[in-house]
mmCIF file of C-alpha atoms in Angstrom:
data_model
loop_
_atom_site.group_PDB
_atom_site.id
_atom_site.type_symbol
_atom_site.label_atom_id
_atom_site.label_comp_id
_atom_site.label_asym_id
_atom_site.label_seq_id
_atom_site.Cartn_x
_atom_site.Cartn_y
_atom_site.Cartn_z
ATOM 1 C CA MET A 321 91.700 -34.387 -27.799
ATOM 2 C CA PRO A 322 87.487 -34.898 -26.872
ATOM 3 C CA SER A 323 84.766 -32.503 -29.379
ATOM 4 C CA LYS A 324 87.815 -31.313 -32.133
ATOM 5 C CA ARG A 325 87.325 -31.787 -35.980
ATOM 6 C CA ALA A 326 89.937 -32.231 -38.035
ATOM 7 C CA SER A 327 91.766 -29.497 -38.985
ATOM 8 C CA ASN A 328 90.756 -29.977 -42.512
ATOM 9 C CA LYS A 329 87.568 -30.498 -42.327
ATOM 10 C CA LYS A 330 85.105 -27.868 -42.280
ATOM 11 C CA LEU A 331 80.902 -28.411 -41.653
ATOM 12 C CA ILE A 332 78.680 -27.408 -44.133
ATOM 13 C CA ASN A 333 74.923 -26.488 -43.154
ATOM 14 C CA TRP A 334 71.585 -26.111 -44.331
ATOM 15 C CA TRP A 335 67.446 -26.613 -43.693
ATOM 16 C CA ILE A 336 65.936 -28.817 -46.031
ATOM 17 C CA ARG A 337 62.167 -29.691 -45.633
ATOM 18 C CA GLU A 338 61.224 -32.268 -43.310
ATOM 19 C CA GLU A 339 59.476 -34.613 -45.373
ATOM 20 C CA ASN A 340 62.962 -35.176 -47.392
ATOM 21 C CA ALA A 341 64.777 -34.841 -44.208
ATOM 22 C CA ASP A 342 62.498 -38.427 -43.600
ATOM 23 C CA ALA A 343 63.014 -39.317 -46.253
ATOM 24 C CA LEU A 344 66.213 -39.920 -46.082
ATOM 25 C CA ARG A 345 66.569 -41.060 -43.296
ATOM 26 C CA LYS A 346 63.860 -44.129 -43.687
ATOM 27 C CA TYR A 347 66.684 -44.715 -46.740
ATOM 28 C CA ALA A 348 69.424 -44.143 -45.239
ATOM 29 C CA ASN A 349 68.005 -46.926 -41.890
ATOM 30 C CA GLU A 350 66.595 -49.462 -44.607
ATOM 31 C CA GLN A 351 69.611 -49.491 -46.787
ATOM 32 C CA GLY A 352 71.667 -49.746 -43.175
ATOM 33 C CA VAL A 353 74.063 -47.023 -44.040
ATOM 34 C CA PRO A 354 74.020 -43.109 -42.370
ATOM 35 C CA VAL A 355 72.399 -40.430 -43.538
ATOM 36 C CA VAL A 356 75.659 -38.837 -44.114
ATOM 37 C CA ASP A 357 77.047 -41.782 -46.385
ATOM 38 C CA LEU A 358 74.409 -40.901 -48.701
ATOM 39 C CA ILE A 359 74.604 -37.493 -49.134
ATOM 40 C CA GLU A 360 78.649 -37.984 -50.021
ATOM 41 C CA GLU A 361 77.067 -40.550 -52.376
ATOM 42 C CA ALA A 362 74.938 -37.910 -54.210
ATOM 43 C CA ILE A 363 76.966 -35.107 -54.075
ATOM 44 C CA ARG A 364 80.496 -37.509 -55.284
ATOM 45 C CA GLU A 365 78.046 -38.776 -57.977
ATOM 46 C CA LYS A 366 77.147 -34.963 -59.486
ATOM 47 C CA CYS A 367 80.579 -33.616 -58.790
ATOM 48 C CA GLU A 368 81.351 -36.228 -61.298
ATOM 49 C CA ASP A 369 78.561 -34.910 -63.805
ATOM 50 C CA TRP A 370 80.565 -31.577 -63.297
ATOM 51 C CA GLY A 371 83.841 -32.434 -63.690
ATOM 52 C CA VAL A 372 84.363 -30.711 -60.428
ATOM 53 C CA ASP A 373 87.640 -32.828 -58.366
ATOM 54 C CA TYR A 374 86.160 -33.727 -55.114
ATOM 55 C CA LYS A 375 87.893 -36.106 -53.207
ATOM 56 C CA ASP A 376 86.993 -39.255 -51.427
ATOM 57 C CA PHE A 377 88.603 -40.391 -48.375
ATOM 58 C CA ALA A 378 87.302 -44.456 -48.296
ATOM 59 C CA GLN A 379 89.515 -45.089 -45.146
ATOM 60 C CA SER A 380 86.940 -42.494 -43.169
ATOM 61 C CA LYS A 381 87.575 -44.020 -39.412
ATOM 62 C CA PHE A 382 83.846 -42.711 -39.217
ATOM 63 C CA SER A 383 81.892 -44.836 -41.803
ATOM 64 C CA ASN A 384 80.629 -47.821 -41.261
ATOM 65 C CA ARG A 385 79.483 -49.298 -44.817
ATOM 66 C CA GLU A 386 81.050 -51.855 -45.790
ATOM 67 C CA GLU A 387 82.115 -51.022 -49.158
ATOM 68 C CA LYS A 388 84.115 -48.124 -47.180
ATOM 69 C CA LYS A 389 86.946 -49.948 -46.143
#
């Protein structure tokens, strides 16, 4: 159904300084990946440091990263 998200997903958002947002967008563009992929990778790596069991769903249909397919 249009405009519906999977029931197992939750929205997380925050305010970030525009300089940081611009830098992330620029880097993501240079890498050819969506900003969300950069953020998810950073979260996953930090969760490993913290010992947090962060689930990675590499088969996400929304990612265009080759190594995730």
